[in-house]
Structure formats: structure tokens, C-alpha cells
């Protein structure tokens, strides 16, 4: 499954816009997946684009019984403020339309979700709905149909979770006021029922609030099965742990302890429980582990090749979330390598991630042309693509340079100013010196420049 083109109308801040996500043919990459990165200043619509994509790819769940698709919500409706002089009125703009062109179960198609008033219509999405229904029916009858992986990770992915994941049976820590990332003490029978069906890999797939709760419960379930089988781990269990190990910097070993939970051995340090990892480490563990778990749950027939052969669409808001710049420089390649058949569409504010993208993979919402980025320096990307003025120096330095230039220009004007206006220039020069109160050496230098330039005029009349 993939999205090749997205067209939106009256969706959030977009009156009408089309986005293209072509699959770039590159023999070196392998697989049919792709990676597209959306950049733009705050308020340009990066998250809105992902939300529209979630509506599009979420249409798959119209054909999956028990799973909710992503509808066009009231907050997605574009509003227009009409001005009537001394009063204004806010009017919602309809229809709200999300149209996608892409591939589902090998079939090229287009589909549309539309909202005119209260409910989101699905009549335009019959094609993808039928494909999903066929896939689920085939799966239920025992056929080895491969199901697409679908996930959306929002910026609150480590901390926010849907309400029905915090019921008493599924409480992570017993503290409803502050959800923890500890595993549930769920009974084995409850866990077995929760993960019995392949479709358990679709739980909360399109909800950006979802945190690692299900992943941790699945790991608990697999560890209990391992104990029952006298230490024999399932292939899926090994695959998920290995995926985590391969993407966490310096990780040597991943294991699950029924009392201590998920444990990682990193750079020779003592084993660290999941809750004691840094936010960046937990972010990657949670996301990669969740993707691997869902792929293994959805497509057990793929065996050891499940990560390499599972297709799908994954949306990630702020891919750089909590990651050190060094990690940002290889996170895209880590995901490409692990999931070569998956289409990733992500947003970022990081020039380090932008630098790793190939030609044609970057989508800017700021309307400027996008060059090939993998041969550009960080400063060039920050300035030309991300609008950062002189990124090689600090804002404080730029401010003092501007203040120094202004002081010297004022000094030149003061030297030729008529007597009746000289005091105004002297006052401006005194204020200019105040800008360098934290740099007394440079302040003294400017004072000497003032003395040398104005000479006796500076002291006439006891100025």
C-alpha cells in the first residue's frame, strides 16, 4: 500500500492543495518503499498534511471490522473570517475533501473522503474498502495474504494514549493521573485473547496519541509464552527485539523480564529498564518496536522476512523528536533499512535530517524550490531552505554586529551634523554604547572612536 498523490480542499488551513509522493527508482535502495520529508515554518501545515494523509490511508479501515477509520473531524474544517466593519463572523467552509491516488493490495486506484456537514462520507472510497474487506476475508479463511502496515505517530507519542487504553484492566501503572510506560500486570489469558488475531496489529494504528503500551504488553505476552515453552522464543519475538537493538545507538542486547519489564544493555552499561532510558532512546524504541510488532502480528506467514517484506504507510510527526543531532543523521537510513517496503512520510525541523534526504524526497511548504540536499552543508540548508538568517553565528552576535554598524554610521552623521542637531546624535550614541554593557573592551573601543571623531565638539558646552 502507498499514497502517490494527495489532494485536499477546505482541510484545516488549506483552501486547496495537491501533494505528490513519487516512489523514486533507485536500485541501490531495494524494496518498493520510499521516504518523504515535509518541512516548513510553524503554521504552514506540516501536521495538517499528515492528518489529511491519515484520513486517506485510514480509509483502509472502512473494510476492517472493529477498527475505526480516520474521519474528517470538525476541527479539520477550514474556517473563514468574514469582516463586516465593526463585527466579524466565522464561517466553516464546505465541502471538505480528501482525495488520494495510490495502490492498495496491488491495485492502482483513487479514493475520496468528503464531509459536507455532520458525517464523513465513504461512498467515494468503495474501492479501497472492498480491497480491505477482501484481504480480511482471505486472511480469516487461512490464506497467506499480506496485510499492509499502517501507523501514525504524533508528537505526543510517548505520553498520550487513547482513553480506552487506560481502563482498569489495561492501566499501565495504577496512576490514572500520570500514565506510566510500565507494563500491565495483565493475566496471560487476557493477553492471549488480545493478541490472538492478526488484526491486533491494527490496534490504534491511525491514532497519533498512541504510546508504547500495546508494544510492552505484547512483549510481556511473548515472554510468558517463552517461559511456557522452556525458553524457546518465537520468531516474531526475536525479530522485534533485534529491530530495537539495531536502531538504538550502542545497544548490545534487548531482553524482557517479567518483573523488570523491557531491558536494554547499551554500550556496556548495566541493563537499563525502558522507563530509565532517555526520551530520545524511548522514542526510537517505542516507534521501531511498535512497527516491528505490528508487522509481525499482521503477517506471521512472512517469517524471518516479515520486516523486509511487509508493505505499508507510516506517518511520523517531528521525526527528530528528542533525538541528538548525531542520531538524527542516520535515523532515516535506519528506517529505510529495516522496512524497505514501507512508505514513510514524516515532518521535521532538523537540518540534519533534511541533509540525509535524496533528490525528490523533500517537500517544502514554504513555496521555495528544493535543491538536492545530500550535498549541502547544514548552514546552507538552514539558511536557504529553513529561513534561518546567518545560522553560522548566534543571534546575540548578529544583534551586536548590527548595533556596532548603527553606532558607527551615527558617528559619521554626527561629525557633519549642524550644531542644533548635534545633541540628538550624542544621545543616540550614548544609547548605542549601552548595547555593549556586557562587553566593556568593545565599549571602550567605541568610546575612543567617538572621542577621536567628534573631538572638541563633544565637550563644547560641557556636553
mmCIF file with all atom_site columns, C-alpha atoms in Angstrom, residues 271-430:
data_model
loop_
_atom_site.group_PDB
_atom_site.id
_atom_site.type_symbol
_atom_site.label_atom_id
_atom_site.label_alt_id
_atom_site.label_comp_id
_atom_site.label_asym_id
_atom_site.label_entity_id
_atom_site.label_seq_id
_atom_site.pdbx_PDB_ins_code
_atom_site.Cartn_x
_atom_site.Cartn_y
_atom_site.Cartn_z
_atom_site.occupancy
_atom_site.B_iso_or_equiv
_atom_site.pdbx_formal_charge
_atom_site.auth_seq_id
_atom_site.auth_comp_id
_atom_site.auth_asym_id
_atom_site.auth_atom_id
_atom_site.pdbx_PDB_model_num
ATOM 1   C CA . UNK A 1 271 ? 20.916 -3.208  31.917 1.00 0.00 ? 271 UNK A CA 1
ATOM 2   C CA . UNK A 1 272 ? 18.533 -0.262  31.786 1.00 0.00 ? 272 UNK A CA 1
ATOM 3   C CA . UNK A 1 273 ? 14.760 -0.596  32.097 1.00 0.00 ? 273 UNK A CA 1
ATOM 4   C CA . UNK A 1 274 ? 12.717 1.122   29.405 1.00 0.00 ? 274 UNK A CA 1
ATOM 5   C CA . UNK A 1 275 ? 11.463 3.798   31.812 1.00 0.00 ? 275 UNK A CA 1
ATOM 6   C CA . UNK A 1 276 ? 15.049 4.840   32.653 1.00 0.00 ? 276 UNK A CA 1
ATOM 7   C CA . UNK A 1 277 ? 16.127 5.432   29.063 1.00 0.00 ? 277 UNK A CA 1
ATOM 8   C CA . UNK A 1 278 ? 16.413 8.954   27.693 1.00 0.00 ? 278 UNK A CA 1
ATOM 9   C CA . UNK A 1 279 ? 13.403 10.416  25.887 1.00 0.00 ? 279 UNK A CA 1
ATOM 10  C CA . UNK A 1 280 ? 15.220 10.012  22.561 1.00 0.00 ? 280 UNK A CA 1
ATOM 11  C CA . UNK A 1 281 ? 16.001 6.365   23.223 1.00 0.00 ? 281 UNK A CA 1
ATOM 12  C CA . UNK A 1 282 ? 12.440 5.646   24.346 1.00 0.00 ? 282 UNK A CA 1
ATOM 13  C CA . UNK A 1 283 ? 11.093 7.439   21.303 1.00 0.00 ? 283 UNK A CA 1
ATOM 14  C CA . UNK A 1 284 ? 13.021 5.166   18.930 1.00 0.00 ? 284 UNK A CA 1
ATOM 15  C CA . UNK A 1 285 ? 12.413 2.006   20.966 1.00 0.00 ? 285 UNK A CA 1
ATOM 16  C CA . UNK A 1 286 ? 8.697  2.732   21.094 1.00 0.00 ? 286 UNK A CA 1
ATOM 17  C CA . UNK A 1 287 ? 8.329  3.586   17.409 1.00 0.00 ? 287 UNK A CA 1
ATOM 18  C CA . UNK A 1 288 ? 10.563 0.926   15.873 1.00 0.00 ? 288 UNK A CA 1
ATOM 19  C CA . UNK A 1 289 ? 9.380  -1.706  18.320 1.00 0.00 ? 289 UNK A CA 1
ATOM 20  C CA . UNK A 1 290 ? 5.756  -0.838  17.609 1.00 0.00 ? 290 UNK A CA 1
ATOM 21  C CA . UNK A 1 291 ? 6.287  -1.042  13.845 1.00 0.00 ? 291 UNK A CA 1
ATOM 22  C CA . UNK A 1 292 ? 8.091  -4.359  14.115 1.00 0.00 ? 292 UNK A CA 1
ATOM 23  C CA . UNK A 1 293 ? 5.473  -5.785  16.484 1.00 0.00 ? 293 UNK A CA 1
ATOM 24  C CA . UNK A 1 294 ? 2.619  -4.722  14.191 1.00 0.00 ? 294 UNK A CA 1
ATOM 25  C CA . UNK A 1 295 ? 4.328  -6.142  11.110 1.00 0.00 ? 295 UNK A CA 1
ATOM 26  C CA . UNK A 1 296 ? 4.980  -9.446  12.903 1.00 0.00 ? 296 UNK A CA 1
ATOM 27  C CA . UNK A 1 297 ? 1.413  -9.566  14.222 1.00 0.00 ? 297 UNK A CA 1
ATOM 28  C CA . UNK A 1 298 ? -0.151 -8.790  10.831 1.00 0.00 ? 298 UNK A CA 1
ATOM 29  C CA . UNK A 1 299 ? 1.995  -11.072 8.675  1.00 0.00 ? 299 UNK A CA 1
ATOM 30  C CA . UNK A 1 300 ? 3.321  -14.074 10.610 1.00 0.00 ? 300 UNK A CA 1
ATOM 31  C CA . UNK A 1 301 ? 3.466  -16.103 7.379  1.00 0.00 ? 301 UNK A CA 1
ATOM 32  C CA . UNK A 1 302 ? 6.433  -13.983 6.227  1.00 0.00 ? 302 UNK A CA 1
ATOM 33  C CA . UNK A 1 303 ? 8.586  -15.495 8.958  1.00 0.00 ? 303 UNK A CA 1
ATOM 34  C CA . UNK A 1 304 ? 12.064 -14.034 9.313  1.00 0.00 ? 304 UNK A CA 1
ATOM 35  C CA . UNK A 1 305 ? 11.436 -11.766 6.306  1.00 0.00 ? 305 UNK A CA 1
ATOM 36  C CA . UNK A 1 306 ? 8.444  -10.039 7.865  1.00 0.00 ? 306 UNK A CA 1
ATOM 37  C CA . UNK A 1 307 ? 10.119 -6.630  8.267  1.00 0.00 ? 307 UNK A CA 1
ATOM 38  C CA . UNK A 1 308 ? 11.727 -6.763  4.844  1.00 0.00 ? 308 UNK A CA 1
ATOM 39  C CA . UNK A 1 309 ? 8.546  -7.804  3.018  1.00 0.00 ? 309 UNK A CA 1
ATOM 40  C CA . UNK A 1 310 ? 5.697  -6.023  4.840  1.00 0.00 ? 310 UNK A CA 1
ATOM 41  C CA . UNK A 1 311 ? 4.394  -3.035  2.846  1.00 0.00 ? 311 UNK A CA 1
ATOM 42  C CA . UNK A 1 312 ? 2.516  -0.100  4.303  1.00 0.00 ? 312 UNK A CA 1
ATOM 43  C CA . UNK A 1 313 ? 2.307  3.608   5.035  1.00 0.00 ? 313 UNK A CA 1
ATOM 44  C CA . UNK A 1 314 ? 3.792  5.182   8.173  1.00 0.00 ? 314 UNK A CA 1
ATOM 45  C CA . UNK A 1 315 ? 3.292  8.823   9.173  1.00 0.00 ? 315 UNK A CA 1
ATOM 46  C CA . UNK A 1 316 ? 5.636  10.456  11.697 1.00 0.00 ? 316 UNK A CA 1
ATOM 47  C CA . UNK A 1 317 ? 5.277  13.985  13.044 1.00 0.00 ? 317 UNK A CA 1
ATOM 48  C CA . UNK A 1 318 ? 8.583  15.573  14.081 1.00 0.00 ? 318 UNK A CA 1
ATOM 49  C CA . UNK A 1 319 ? 10.874 12.666  13.291 1.00 0.00 ? 319 UNK A CA 1
ATOM 50  C CA . UNK A 1 320 ? 13.672 14.435  15.182 1.00 0.00 ? 320 UNK A CA 1
ATOM 51  C CA . UNK A 1 321 ? 11.703 14.377  18.453 1.00 0.00 ? 321 UNK A CA 1
ATOM 52  C CA . UNK A 1 322 ? 14.191 14.161  21.381 1.00 0.00 ? 322 UNK A CA 1
ATOM 53  C CA . UNK A 1 323 ? 16.988 12.830  19.123 1.00 0.00 ? 323 UNK A CA 1
ATOM 54  C CA . UNK A 1 324 ? 20.589 14.030  19.393 1.00 0.00 ? 324 UNK A CA 1
ATOM 55  C CA . UNK A 1 325 ? 21.867 15.547  16.093 1.00 0.00 ? 325 UNK A CA 1
ATOM 56  C CA . UNK A 1 326 ? 24.216 12.594  15.627 1.00 0.00 ? 326 UNK A CA 1
ATOM 57  C CA . UNK A 1 327 ? 21.245 10.215  15.747 1.00 0.00 ? 327 UNK A CA 1
ATOM 58  C CA . UNK A 1 328 ? 19.203 12.490  13.502 1.00 0.00 ? 328 UNK A CA 1
ATOM 59  C CA . UNK A 1 329 ? 21.773 11.971  10.762 1.00 0.00 ? 329 UNK A CA 1
ATOM 60  C CA . UNK A 1 330 ? 21.067 8.253   10.416 1.00 0.00 ? 330 UNK A CA 1
ATOM 61  C CA . UNK A 1 331 ? 17.504 7.704   11.664 1.00 0.00 ? 331 UNK A CA 1
ATOM 62  C CA . UNK A 1 332 ? 16.082 7.880   8.117  1.00 0.00 ? 332 UNK A CA 1
ATOM 63  C CA . UNK A 1 333 ? 18.512 5.253   6.840  1.00 0.00 ? 333 UNK A CA 1
ATOM 64  C CA . UNK A 1 334 ? 17.768 3.061   9.861  1.00 0.00 ? 334 UNK A CA 1
ATOM 65  C CA . UNK A 1 335 ? 14.071 3.065   8.995  1.00 0.00 ? 335 UNK A CA 1
ATOM 66  C CA . UNK A 1 336 ? 14.728 2.525   5.288  1.00 0.00 ? 336 UNK A CA 1
ATOM 67  C CA . UNK A 1 337 ? 16.951 -0.448  6.038  1.00 0.00 ? 337 UNK A CA 1
ATOM 68  C CA . UNK A 1 338 ? 14.551 -2.104  8.471  1.00 0.00 ? 338 UNK A CA 1
ATOM 69  C CA . UNK A 1 339 ? 11.340 -1.549  6.477  1.00 0.00 ? 339 UNK A CA 1
ATOM 70  C CA . UNK A 1 340 ? 12.288 -1.364  2.771  1.00 0.00 ? 340 UNK A CA 1
ATOM 71  C CA . UNK A 1 341 ? 8.698  -1.908  1.533  1.00 0.00 ? 341 UNK A CA 1
ATOM 72  C CA . UNK A 1 342 ? 7.144  0.811   3.703  1.00 0.00 ? 342 UNK A CA 1
ATOM 73  C CA . UNK A 1 343 ? 6.315  4.324   2.539  1.00 0.00 ? 343 UNK A CA 1
ATOM 74  C CA . UNK A 1 344 ? 7.375  6.783   5.247  1.00 0.00 ? 344 UNK A CA 1
ATOM 75  C CA . UNK A 1 345 ? 6.099  10.362  5.263  1.00 0.00 ? 345 UNK A CA 1
ATOM 76  C CA . UNK A 1 346 ? 7.461  12.496  8.081  1.00 0.00 ? 346 UNK A CA 1
ATOM 77  C CA . UNK A 1 347 ? 7.855  16.105  9.194  1.00 0.00 ? 347 UNK A CA 1
ATOM 78  C CA . UNK A 1 348 ? 10.886 17.717  10.795 1.00 0.00 ? 348 UNK A CA 1
ATOM 79  C CA . UNK A 1 349 ? 12.537 20.979  11.825 1.00 0.00 ? 349 UNK A CA 1
ATOM 80  C CA . UNK A 1 350 ? 16.011 19.418  11.758 1.00 0.00 ? 350 UNK A CA 1
ATOM 81  C CA . UNK A 1 351 ? 18.539 20.401  9.059  1.00 0.00 ? 351 UNK A CA 1
ATOM 82  C CA . UNK A 1 352 ? 20.492 17.264  9.996  1.00 0.00 ? 352 UNK A CA 1
ATOM 83  C CA . UNK A 1 353 ? 17.601 15.068  8.855  1.00 0.00 ? 353 UNK A CA 1
ATOM 84  C CA . UNK A 1 354 ? 16.986 17.247  5.788  1.00 0.00 ? 354 UNK A CA 1
ATOM 85  C CA . UNK A 1 355 ? 20.616 16.701  4.798  1.00 0.00 ? 355 UNK A CA 1
ATOM 86  C CA . UNK A 1 356 ? 20.100 12.921  4.609  1.00 0.00 ? 356 UNK A CA 1
ATOM 87  C CA . UNK A 1 357 ? 17.285 13.081  2.064  1.00 0.00 ? 357 UNK A CA 1
ATOM 88  C CA . UNK A 1 358 ? 17.750 12.180  -1.589 1.00 0.00 ? 358 UNK A CA 1
ATOM 89  C CA . UNK A 1 359 ? 16.687 14.262  -4.544 1.00 0.00 ? 359 UNK A CA 1
ATOM 90  C CA . UNK A 1 360 ? 12.901 14.423  -4.876 1.00 0.00 ? 360 UNK A CA 1
ATOM 91  C CA . UNK A 1 361 ? 12.202 13.279  -1.312 1.00 0.00 ? 361 UNK A CA 1
ATOM 92  C CA . UNK A 1 362 ? 11.823 16.715  0.272  1.00 0.00 ? 362 UNK A CA 1
ATOM 93  C CA . UNK A 1 363 ? 8.548  18.642  0.250  1.00 0.00 ? 363 UNK A CA 1
ATOM 94  C CA . UNK A 1 364 ? 8.704  22.273  1.381  1.00 0.00 ? 364 UNK A CA 1
ATOM 95  C CA . UNK A 1 365 ? 5.515  24.079  2.400  1.00 0.00 ? 365 UNK A CA 1
ATOM 96  C CA . UNK A 1 366 ? 7.318  27.437  2.224  1.00 0.00 ? 366 UNK A CA 1
ATOM 97  C CA . UNK A 1 367 ? 6.968  27.526  -1.588 1.00 0.00 ? 367 UNK A CA 1
ATOM 98  C CA . UNK A 1 368 ? 10.654 27.854  -2.450 1.00 0.00 ? 368 UNK A CA 1
ATOM 99  C CA . UNK A 1 369 ? 12.349 25.460  -4.859 1.00 0.00 ? 369 UNK A CA 1
ATOM 100 C CA . UNK A 1 370 ? 14.031 22.465  -3.260 1.00 0.00 ? 370 UNK A CA 1
ATOM 101 C CA . UNK A 1 371 ? 17.580 21.562  -4.352 1.00 0.00 ? 371 UNK A CA 1
ATOM 102 C CA . UNK A 1 372 ? 19.253 18.212  -3.923 1.00 0.00 ? 372 UNK A CA 1
ATOM 103 C CA . UNK A 1 373 ? 20.097 18.221  -0.239 1.00 0.00 ? 373 UNK A CA 1
ATOM 104 C CA . UNK A 1 374 ? 22.614 15.452  0.366  1.00 0.00 ? 374 UNK A CA 1
ATOM 105 C CA . UNK A 1 375 ? 25.490 17.592  -0.909 1.00 0.00 ? 375 UNK A CA 1
ATOM 106 C CA . UNK A 1 376 ? 24.549 20.749  1.014  1.00 0.00 ? 376 UNK A CA 1
ATOM 107 C CA . UNK A 1 377 ? 26.044 21.831  4.319  1.00 0.00 ? 377 UNK A CA 1
ATOM 108 C CA . UNK A 1 378 ? 23.934 22.309  7.429  1.00 0.00 ? 378 UNK A CA 1
ATOM 109 C CA . UNK A 1 379 ? 24.366 26.112  7.281  1.00 0.00 ? 379 UNK A CA 1
ATOM 110 C CA . UNK A 1 380 ? 23.221 26.221  3.645  1.00 0.00 ? 380 UNK A CA 1
ATOM 111 C CA . UNK A 1 381 ? 20.156 24.092  4.412  1.00 0.00 ? 381 UNK A CA 1
ATOM 112 C CA . UNK A 1 382 ? 19.317 26.152  7.494  1.00 0.00 ? 382 UNK A CA 1
ATOM 113 C CA . UNK A 1 383 ? 19.577 29.435  5.603  1.00 0.00 ? 383 UNK A CA 1
ATOM 114 C CA . UNK A 1 384 ? 18.216 28.645  2.137  1.00 0.00 ? 384 UNK A CA 1
ATOM 115 C CA . UNK A 1 385 ? 15.601 26.010  2.953  1.00 0.00 ? 385 UNK A CA 1
ATOM 116 C CA . UNK A 1 386 ? 14.622 26.789  6.529  1.00 0.00 ? 386 UNK A CA 1
ATOM 117 C CA . UNK A 1 387 ? 14.904 30.582  6.555  1.00 0.00 ? 387 UNK A CA 1
ATOM 118 C CA . UNK A 1 388 ? 17.433 30.893  9.385  1.00 0.00 ? 388 UNK A CA 1
ATOM 119 C CA . UNK A 1 389 ? 19.398 34.128  8.979  1.00 0.00 ? 389 UNK A CA 1
ATOM 120 C CA . UNK A 1 390 ? 23.156 33.630  9.287  1.00 0.00 ? 390 UNK A CA 1
ATOM 121 C CA . UNK A 1 391 ? 22.988 30.264  11.083 1.00 0.00 ? 391 UNK A CA 1
ATOM 122 C CA . UNK A 1 392 ? 26.782 30.199  11.477 1.00 0.00 ? 392 UNK A CA 1
ATOM 123 C CA . UNK A 1 393 ? 26.625 32.841  14.238 1.00 0.00 ? 393 UNK A CA 1
ATOM 124 C CA . UNK A 1 394 ? 24.467 33.325  17.314 1.00 0.00 ? 394 UNK A CA 1
ATOM 125 C CA . UNK A 1 395 ? 21.524 35.760  17.420 1.00 0.00 ? 395 UNK A CA 1
ATOM 126 C CA . UNK A 1 396 ? 23.357 37.750  20.119 1.00 0.00 ? 396 UNK A CA 1
ATOM 127 C CA . UNK A 1 397 ? 26.388 38.115  17.869 1.00 0.00 ? 397 UNK A CA 1
ATOM 128 C CA . UNK A 1 398 ? 24.249 39.268  14.931 1.00 0.00 ? 398 UNK A CA 1
ATOM 129 C CA . UNK A 1 399 ? 22.497 41.777  17.168 1.00 0.00 ? 399 UNK A CA 1
ATOM 130 C CA . UNK A 1 400 ? 25.791 43.268  18.382 1.00 0.00 ? 400 UNK A CA 1
ATOM 131 C CA . UNK A 1 401 ? 27.183 43.474  14.839 1.00 0.00 ? 401 UNK A CA 1
ATOM 132 C CA . UNK A 1 402 ? 24.077 45.386  13.762 1.00 0.00 ? 402 UNK A CA 1
ATOM 133 C CA . UNK A 1 403 ? 24.343 47.643  16.833 1.00 0.00 ? 403 UNK A CA 1
ATOM 134 C CA . UNK A 1 404 ? 28.014 48.359  16.100 1.00 0.00 ? 404 UNK A CA 1
ATOM 135 C CA . UNK A 1 405 ? 27.252 49.249  12.488 1.00 0.00 ? 405 UNK A CA 1
ATOM 136 C CA . UNK A 1 406 ? 24.462 51.559  13.596 1.00 0.00 ? 406 UNK A CA 1
ATOM 137 C CA . UNK A 1 407 ? 26.783 53.246  16.140 1.00 0.00 ? 407 UNK A CA 1
ATOM 138 C CA . UNK A 1 408 ? 29.498 53.866  13.538 1.00 0.00 ? 408 UNK A CA 1
ATOM 139 C CA . UNK A 1 409 ? 27.032 55.209  10.955 1.00 0.00 ? 409 UNK A CA 1
ATOM 140 C CA . UNK A 1 410 ? 25.522 57.528  13.570 1.00 0.00 ? 410 UNK A CA 1
ATOM 141 C CA . UNK A 1 411 ? 29.011 58.694  14.468 1.00 0.00 ? 411 UNK A CA 1
ATOM 142 C CA . UNK A 1 412 ? 29.691 59.619  10.824 1.00 0.00 ? 412 UNK A CA 1
ATOM 143 C CA . UNK A 1 413 ? 26.440 61.589  10.670 1.00 0.00 ? 413 UNK A CA 1
ATOM 144 C CA . UNK A 1 414 ? 27.192 63.311  13.981 1.00 0.00 ? 414 UNK A CA 1
ATOM 145 C CA . UNK A 1 415 ? 30.559 64.533  12.674 1.00 0.00 ? 415 UNK A CA 1
ATOM 146 C CA . UNK A 1 416 ? 28.866 66.662  9.994  1.00 0.00 ? 416 UNK A CA 1
ATOM 147 C CA . UNK A 1 417 ? 25.621 67.464  11.812 1.00 0.00 ? 417 UNK A CA 1
ATOM 148 C CA . UNK A 1 418 ? 24.702 71.134  12.405 1.00 0.00 ? 418 UNK A CA 1
ATOM 149 C CA . UNK A 1 419 ? 25.168 72.387  15.941 1.00 0.00 ? 419 UNK A CA 1
ATOM 150 C CA . UNK A 1 420 ? 21.444 72.479  16.712 1.00 0.00 ? 420 UNK A CA 1
ATOM 151 C CA . UNK A 1 421 ? 21.092 68.736  15.967 1.00 0.00 ? 421 UNK A CA 1
ATOM 152 C CA . UNK A 1 422 ? 24.337 67.518  17.493 1.00 0.00 ? 422 UNK A CA 1
ATOM 153 C CA . UNK A 1 423 ? 22.831 66.741  20.906 1.00 0.00 ? 423 UNK A CA 1
ATOM 154 C CA . UNK A 1 424 ? 20.295 64.360  19.325 1.00 0.00 ? 424 UNK A CA 1
ATOM 155 C CA . UNK A 1 425 ? 23.163 62.420  17.755 1.00 0.00 ? 425 UNK A CA 1
ATOM 156 C CA . UNK A 1 426 ? 25.101 62.379  21.019 1.00 0.00 ? 426 UNK A CA 1
ATOM 157 C CA . UNK A 1 427 ? 22.079 60.937  22.825 1.00 0.00 ? 427 UNK A CA 1
ATOM 158 C CA . UNK A 1 428 ? 21.779 58.196  20.163 1.00 0.00 ? 428 UNK A CA 1
ATOM 159 C CA . UNK A 1 429 ? 25.478 57.411  20.523 1.00 0.00 ? 429 UNK A CA 1
ATOM 160 C CA . UNK A 1 430 ? 25.150 57.091  24.308 1.00 0.00 ? 430 UNK A CA 1
#
